[in-house]
mmCIF file of C-alpha atoms and ligand atoms in Angstrom:
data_model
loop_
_atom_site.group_PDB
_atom_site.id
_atom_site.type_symbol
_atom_site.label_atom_id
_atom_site.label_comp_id
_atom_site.label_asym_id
_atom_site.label_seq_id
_atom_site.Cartn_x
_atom_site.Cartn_y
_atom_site.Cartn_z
ATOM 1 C CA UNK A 678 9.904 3.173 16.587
ATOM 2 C CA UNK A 679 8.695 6.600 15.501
ATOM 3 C CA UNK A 680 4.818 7.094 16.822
ATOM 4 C CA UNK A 681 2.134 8.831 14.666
ATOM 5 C CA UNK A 682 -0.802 10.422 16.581
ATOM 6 C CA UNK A 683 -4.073 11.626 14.140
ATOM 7 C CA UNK A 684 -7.477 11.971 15.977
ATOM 8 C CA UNK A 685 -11.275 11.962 14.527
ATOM 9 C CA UNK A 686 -13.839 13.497 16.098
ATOM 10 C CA UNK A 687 -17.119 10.972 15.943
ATOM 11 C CA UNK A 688 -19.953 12.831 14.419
ATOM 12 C CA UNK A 689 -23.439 11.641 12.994
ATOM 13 C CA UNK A 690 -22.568 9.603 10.119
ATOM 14 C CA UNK A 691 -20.030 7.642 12.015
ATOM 15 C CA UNK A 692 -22.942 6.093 13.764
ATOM 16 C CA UNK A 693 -24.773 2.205 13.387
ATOM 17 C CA UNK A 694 -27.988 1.849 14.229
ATOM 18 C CA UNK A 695 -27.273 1.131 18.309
ATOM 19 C CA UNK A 696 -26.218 5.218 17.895
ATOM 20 C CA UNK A 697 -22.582 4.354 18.419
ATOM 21 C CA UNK A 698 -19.352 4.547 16.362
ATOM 22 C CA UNK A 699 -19.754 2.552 13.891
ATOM 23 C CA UNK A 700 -17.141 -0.434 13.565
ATOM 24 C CA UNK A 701 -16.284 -0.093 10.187
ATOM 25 C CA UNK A 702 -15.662 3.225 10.500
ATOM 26 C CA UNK A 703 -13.274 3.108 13.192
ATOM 27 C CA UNK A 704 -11.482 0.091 11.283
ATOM 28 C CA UNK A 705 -10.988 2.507 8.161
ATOM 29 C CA UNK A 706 -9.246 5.106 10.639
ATOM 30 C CA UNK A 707 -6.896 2.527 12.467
ATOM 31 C CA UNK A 708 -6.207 1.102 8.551
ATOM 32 C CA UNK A 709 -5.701 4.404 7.589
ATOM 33 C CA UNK A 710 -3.225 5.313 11.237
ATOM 34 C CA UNK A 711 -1.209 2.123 9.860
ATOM 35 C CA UNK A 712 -0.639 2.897 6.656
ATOM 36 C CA UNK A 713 0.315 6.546 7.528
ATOM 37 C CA UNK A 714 2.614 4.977 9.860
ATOM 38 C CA UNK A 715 4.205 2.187 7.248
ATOM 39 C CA UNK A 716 4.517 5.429 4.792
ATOM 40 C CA UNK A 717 6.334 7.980 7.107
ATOM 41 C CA UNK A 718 8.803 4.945 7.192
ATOM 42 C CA UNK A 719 8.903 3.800 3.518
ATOM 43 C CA UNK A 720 8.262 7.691 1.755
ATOM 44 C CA UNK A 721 6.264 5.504 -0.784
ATOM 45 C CA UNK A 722 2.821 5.976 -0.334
ATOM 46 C CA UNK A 723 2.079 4.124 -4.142
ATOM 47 C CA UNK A 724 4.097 1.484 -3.571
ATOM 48 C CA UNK A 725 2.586 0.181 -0.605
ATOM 49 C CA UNK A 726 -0.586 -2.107 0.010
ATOM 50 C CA UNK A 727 -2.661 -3.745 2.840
ATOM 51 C CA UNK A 728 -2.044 -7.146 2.940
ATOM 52 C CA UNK A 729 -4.078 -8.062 6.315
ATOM 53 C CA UNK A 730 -5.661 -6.960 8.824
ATOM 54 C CA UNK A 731 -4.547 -9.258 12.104
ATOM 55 C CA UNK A 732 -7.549 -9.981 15.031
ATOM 56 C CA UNK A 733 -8.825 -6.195 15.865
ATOM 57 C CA UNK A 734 -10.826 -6.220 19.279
ATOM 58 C CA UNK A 735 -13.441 -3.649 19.713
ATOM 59 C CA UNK A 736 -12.916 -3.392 23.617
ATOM 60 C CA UNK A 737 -15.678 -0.269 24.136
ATOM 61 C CA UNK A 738 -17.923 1.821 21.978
ATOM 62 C CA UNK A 739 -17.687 5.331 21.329
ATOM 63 C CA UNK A 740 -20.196 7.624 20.839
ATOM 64 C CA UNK A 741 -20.908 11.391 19.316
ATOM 65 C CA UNK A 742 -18.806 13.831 20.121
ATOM 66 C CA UNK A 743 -16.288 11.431 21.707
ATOM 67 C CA UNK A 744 -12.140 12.240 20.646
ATOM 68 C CA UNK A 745 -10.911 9.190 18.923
ATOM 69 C CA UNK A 746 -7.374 9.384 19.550
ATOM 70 C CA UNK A 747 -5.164 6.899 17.109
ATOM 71 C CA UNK A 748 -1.358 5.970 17.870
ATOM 72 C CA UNK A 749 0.156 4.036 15.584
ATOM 73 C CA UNK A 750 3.826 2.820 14.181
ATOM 74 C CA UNK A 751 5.509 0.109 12.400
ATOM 75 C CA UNK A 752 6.969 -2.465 14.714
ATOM 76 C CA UNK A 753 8.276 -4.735 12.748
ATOM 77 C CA UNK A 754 10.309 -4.958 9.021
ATOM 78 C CA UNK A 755 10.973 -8.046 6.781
ATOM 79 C CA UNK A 756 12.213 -7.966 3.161
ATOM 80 C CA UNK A 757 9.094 -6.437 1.461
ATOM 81 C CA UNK A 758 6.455 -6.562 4.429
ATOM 82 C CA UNK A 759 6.141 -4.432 7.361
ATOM 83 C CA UNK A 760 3.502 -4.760 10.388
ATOM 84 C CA UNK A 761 2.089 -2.216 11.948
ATOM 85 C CA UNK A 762 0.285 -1.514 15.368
ATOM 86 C CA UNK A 763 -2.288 0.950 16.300
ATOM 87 C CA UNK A 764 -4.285 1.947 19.731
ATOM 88 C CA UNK A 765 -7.049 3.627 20.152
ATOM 89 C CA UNK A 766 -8.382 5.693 22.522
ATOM 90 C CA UNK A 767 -11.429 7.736 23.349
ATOM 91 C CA UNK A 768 -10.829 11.204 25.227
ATOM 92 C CA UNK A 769 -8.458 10.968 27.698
ATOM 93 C CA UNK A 770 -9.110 7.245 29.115
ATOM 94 C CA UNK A 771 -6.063 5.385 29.383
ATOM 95 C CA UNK A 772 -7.407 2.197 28.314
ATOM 96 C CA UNK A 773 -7.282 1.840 24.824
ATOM 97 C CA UNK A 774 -10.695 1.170 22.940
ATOM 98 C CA UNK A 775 -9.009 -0.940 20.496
ATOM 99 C CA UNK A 776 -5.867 -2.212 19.003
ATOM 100 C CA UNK A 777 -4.471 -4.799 16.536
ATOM 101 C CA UNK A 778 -1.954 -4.960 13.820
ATOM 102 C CA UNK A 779 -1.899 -4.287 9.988
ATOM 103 C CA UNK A 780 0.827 -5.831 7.570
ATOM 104 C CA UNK A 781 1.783 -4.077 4.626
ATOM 105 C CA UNK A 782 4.399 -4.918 1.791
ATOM 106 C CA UNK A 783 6.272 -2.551 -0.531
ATOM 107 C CA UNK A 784 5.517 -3.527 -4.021
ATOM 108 C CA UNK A 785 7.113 -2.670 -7.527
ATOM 109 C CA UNK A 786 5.167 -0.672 -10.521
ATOM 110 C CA UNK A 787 3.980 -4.614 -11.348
ATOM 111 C CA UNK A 788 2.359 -5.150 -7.779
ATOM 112 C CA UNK A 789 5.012 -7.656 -6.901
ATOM 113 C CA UNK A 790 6.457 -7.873 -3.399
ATOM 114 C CA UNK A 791 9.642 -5.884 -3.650
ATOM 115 C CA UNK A 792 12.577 -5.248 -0.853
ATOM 116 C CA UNK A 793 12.178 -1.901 0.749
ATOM 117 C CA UNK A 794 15.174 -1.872 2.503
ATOM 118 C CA UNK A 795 14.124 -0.355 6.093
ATOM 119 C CA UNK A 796 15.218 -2.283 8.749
ATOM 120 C CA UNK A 797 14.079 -1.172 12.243
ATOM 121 C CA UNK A 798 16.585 -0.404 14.945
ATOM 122 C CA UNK A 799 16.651 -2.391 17.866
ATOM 123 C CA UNK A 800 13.676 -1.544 20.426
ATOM 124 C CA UNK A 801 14.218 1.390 23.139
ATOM 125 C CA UNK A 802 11.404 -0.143 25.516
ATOM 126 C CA UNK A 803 9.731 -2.682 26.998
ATOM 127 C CA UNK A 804 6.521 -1.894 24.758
ATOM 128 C CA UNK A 805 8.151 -1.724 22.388
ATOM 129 C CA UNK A 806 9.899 -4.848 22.754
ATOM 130 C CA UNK A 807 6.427 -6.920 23.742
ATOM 131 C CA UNK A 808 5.296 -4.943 20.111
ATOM 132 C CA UNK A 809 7.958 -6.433 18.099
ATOM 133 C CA UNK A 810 7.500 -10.420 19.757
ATOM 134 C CA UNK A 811 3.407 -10.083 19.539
ATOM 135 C CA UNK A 812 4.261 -8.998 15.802
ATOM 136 C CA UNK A 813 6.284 -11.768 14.808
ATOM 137 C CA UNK A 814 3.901 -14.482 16.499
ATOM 138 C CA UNK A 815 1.441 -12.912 14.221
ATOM 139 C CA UNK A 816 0.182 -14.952 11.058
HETATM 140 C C1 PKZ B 1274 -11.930 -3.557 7.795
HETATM 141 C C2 PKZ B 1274 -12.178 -2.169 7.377
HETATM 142 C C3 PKZ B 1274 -11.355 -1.670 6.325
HETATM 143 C C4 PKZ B 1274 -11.572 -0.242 5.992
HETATM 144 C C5 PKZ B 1274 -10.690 0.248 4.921
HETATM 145 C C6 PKZ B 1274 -10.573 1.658 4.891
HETATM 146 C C7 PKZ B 1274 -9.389 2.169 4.206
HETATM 147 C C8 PKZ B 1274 -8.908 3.427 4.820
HETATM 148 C C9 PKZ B 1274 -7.963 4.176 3.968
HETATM 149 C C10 PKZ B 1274 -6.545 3.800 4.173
HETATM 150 C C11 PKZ B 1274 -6.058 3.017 3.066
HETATM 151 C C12 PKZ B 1274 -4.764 2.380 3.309
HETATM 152 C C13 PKZ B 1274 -4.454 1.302 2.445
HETATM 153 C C14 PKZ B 1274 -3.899 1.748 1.107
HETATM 154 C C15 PKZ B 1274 -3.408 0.686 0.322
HETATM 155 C C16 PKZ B 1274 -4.485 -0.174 -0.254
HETATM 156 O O1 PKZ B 1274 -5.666 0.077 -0.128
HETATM 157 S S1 PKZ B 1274 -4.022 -1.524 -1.076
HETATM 158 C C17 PKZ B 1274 -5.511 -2.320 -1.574
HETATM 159 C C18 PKZ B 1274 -5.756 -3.554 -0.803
HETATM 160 N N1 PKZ B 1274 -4.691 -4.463 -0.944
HETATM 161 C C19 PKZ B 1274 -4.434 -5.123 -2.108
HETATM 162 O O2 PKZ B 1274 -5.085 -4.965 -3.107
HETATM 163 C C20 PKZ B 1274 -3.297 -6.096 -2.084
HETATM 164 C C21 PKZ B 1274 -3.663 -7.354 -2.852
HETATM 165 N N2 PKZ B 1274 -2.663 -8.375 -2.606
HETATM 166 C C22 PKZ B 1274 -1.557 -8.499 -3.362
HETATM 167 O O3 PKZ B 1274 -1.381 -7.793 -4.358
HETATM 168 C C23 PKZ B 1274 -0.545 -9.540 -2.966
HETATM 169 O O4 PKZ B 1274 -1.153 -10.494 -2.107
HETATM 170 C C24 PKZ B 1274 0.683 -8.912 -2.227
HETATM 171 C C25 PKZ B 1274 0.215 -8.061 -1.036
HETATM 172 C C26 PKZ B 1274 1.468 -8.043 -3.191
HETATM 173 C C27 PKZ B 1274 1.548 -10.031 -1.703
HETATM 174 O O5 PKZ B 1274 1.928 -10.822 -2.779
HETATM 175 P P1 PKZ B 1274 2.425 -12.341 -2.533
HETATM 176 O O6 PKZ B 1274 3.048 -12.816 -3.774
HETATM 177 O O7 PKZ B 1274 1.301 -13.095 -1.939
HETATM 178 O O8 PKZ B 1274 3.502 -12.068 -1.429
HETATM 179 P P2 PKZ B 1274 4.577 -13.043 -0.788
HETATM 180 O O9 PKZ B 1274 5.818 -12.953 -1.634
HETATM 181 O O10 PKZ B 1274 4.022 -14.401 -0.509
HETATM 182 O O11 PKZ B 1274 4.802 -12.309 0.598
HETATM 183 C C28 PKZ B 1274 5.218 -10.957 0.630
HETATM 184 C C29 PKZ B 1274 5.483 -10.604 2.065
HETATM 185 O O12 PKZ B 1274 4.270 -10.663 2.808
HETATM 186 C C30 PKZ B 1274 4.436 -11.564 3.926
HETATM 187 N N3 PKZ B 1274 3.173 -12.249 4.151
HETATM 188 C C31 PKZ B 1274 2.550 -13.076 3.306
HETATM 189 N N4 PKZ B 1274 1.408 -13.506 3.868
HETATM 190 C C32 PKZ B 1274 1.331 -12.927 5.076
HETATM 191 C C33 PKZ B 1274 0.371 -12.958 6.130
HETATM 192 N N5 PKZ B 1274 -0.745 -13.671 6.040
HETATM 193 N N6 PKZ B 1274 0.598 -12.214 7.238
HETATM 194 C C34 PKZ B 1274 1.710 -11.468 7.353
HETATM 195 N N7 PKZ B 1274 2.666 -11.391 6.378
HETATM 196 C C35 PKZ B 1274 2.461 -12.122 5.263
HETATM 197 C C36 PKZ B 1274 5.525 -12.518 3.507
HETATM 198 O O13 PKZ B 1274 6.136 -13.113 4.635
HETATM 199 C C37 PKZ B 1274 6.441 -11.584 2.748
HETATM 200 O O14 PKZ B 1274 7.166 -10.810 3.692
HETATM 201 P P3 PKZ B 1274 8.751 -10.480 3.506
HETATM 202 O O15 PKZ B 1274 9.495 -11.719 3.879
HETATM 203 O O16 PKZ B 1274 8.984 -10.082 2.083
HETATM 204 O O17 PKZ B 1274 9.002 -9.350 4.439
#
């Protein structure tokens, strides 16, 4: 499952009003990480749309100046929906600051669910392979 990296450097309008990154803000990047991911899959940017964003958990805050660091990659096809997964990191800690999933489906030019015809191979790790089980226990 192909990996996309992107990173944000948190600056003074990321903030709330505790001075730290703000959690909307870094739910718009890991949206955003997903549906970069579900694109660089699908090559259809306009026929794709967030259907849900699954449980995120804010583990640890952030604050100016930090490195956001965003991986993120689709773990899991059906016929028109795919989920995605993204961690998030700060700097160079190795435990992630967040992570959760977002499920996206491939629609026609009427906004119906349509197939998009991508199945994944099968996984080529163990992380992977937890990825793909957590995704389909997912509602
Ligand atoms: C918080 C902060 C936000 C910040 C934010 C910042 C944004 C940072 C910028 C980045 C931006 C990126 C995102 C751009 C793209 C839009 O922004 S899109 C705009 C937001 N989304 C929408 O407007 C979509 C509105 N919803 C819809 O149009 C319809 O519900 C949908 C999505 C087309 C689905 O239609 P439907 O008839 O309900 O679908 P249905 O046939 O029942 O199911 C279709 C598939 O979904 C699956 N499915 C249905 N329900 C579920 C469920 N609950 N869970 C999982 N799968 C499900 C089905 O199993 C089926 O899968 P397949 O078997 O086909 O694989």
């Amino acid at each position: 499952m192909k990996e996309i990296s992107s990173a944000h450097l948190v600056k003074s309008e990321d903030l709330n009003h505790h001075g730290t990154l703000f959690a909307g803000r870094i739910a718009e990047w890991f949206v955003e990480a997903c549906f970069i991911a579900a694109c660089d899959l699908i090559k259809k940017p306009e026929n794709i749309v967030c259907l849900k964003i699954h449980g995120l958990e804010f583990r640890k805050s952030a604050m100016k100046g930090d490195i956001i660091k965003i991986k993120s990659r689709v773990v899991l096809t059906g016929r028109s929906s795919l989920k995605t997964y993204a961690k998030i990191y700060k700097n160079d800690e190795v435990e992630p600051i967040l992570e959760g999933f977002a499920t996206f489906v491939h629609v026609d030019e009427n906004g119906r669910p349509a197939p998009h015809n991508v199945t994944l191979p099968e996984p080529e790790s163990e992380e992977e392979r937890i990825l793909r089980e957590r995704a389909k226990q997912i509602i």
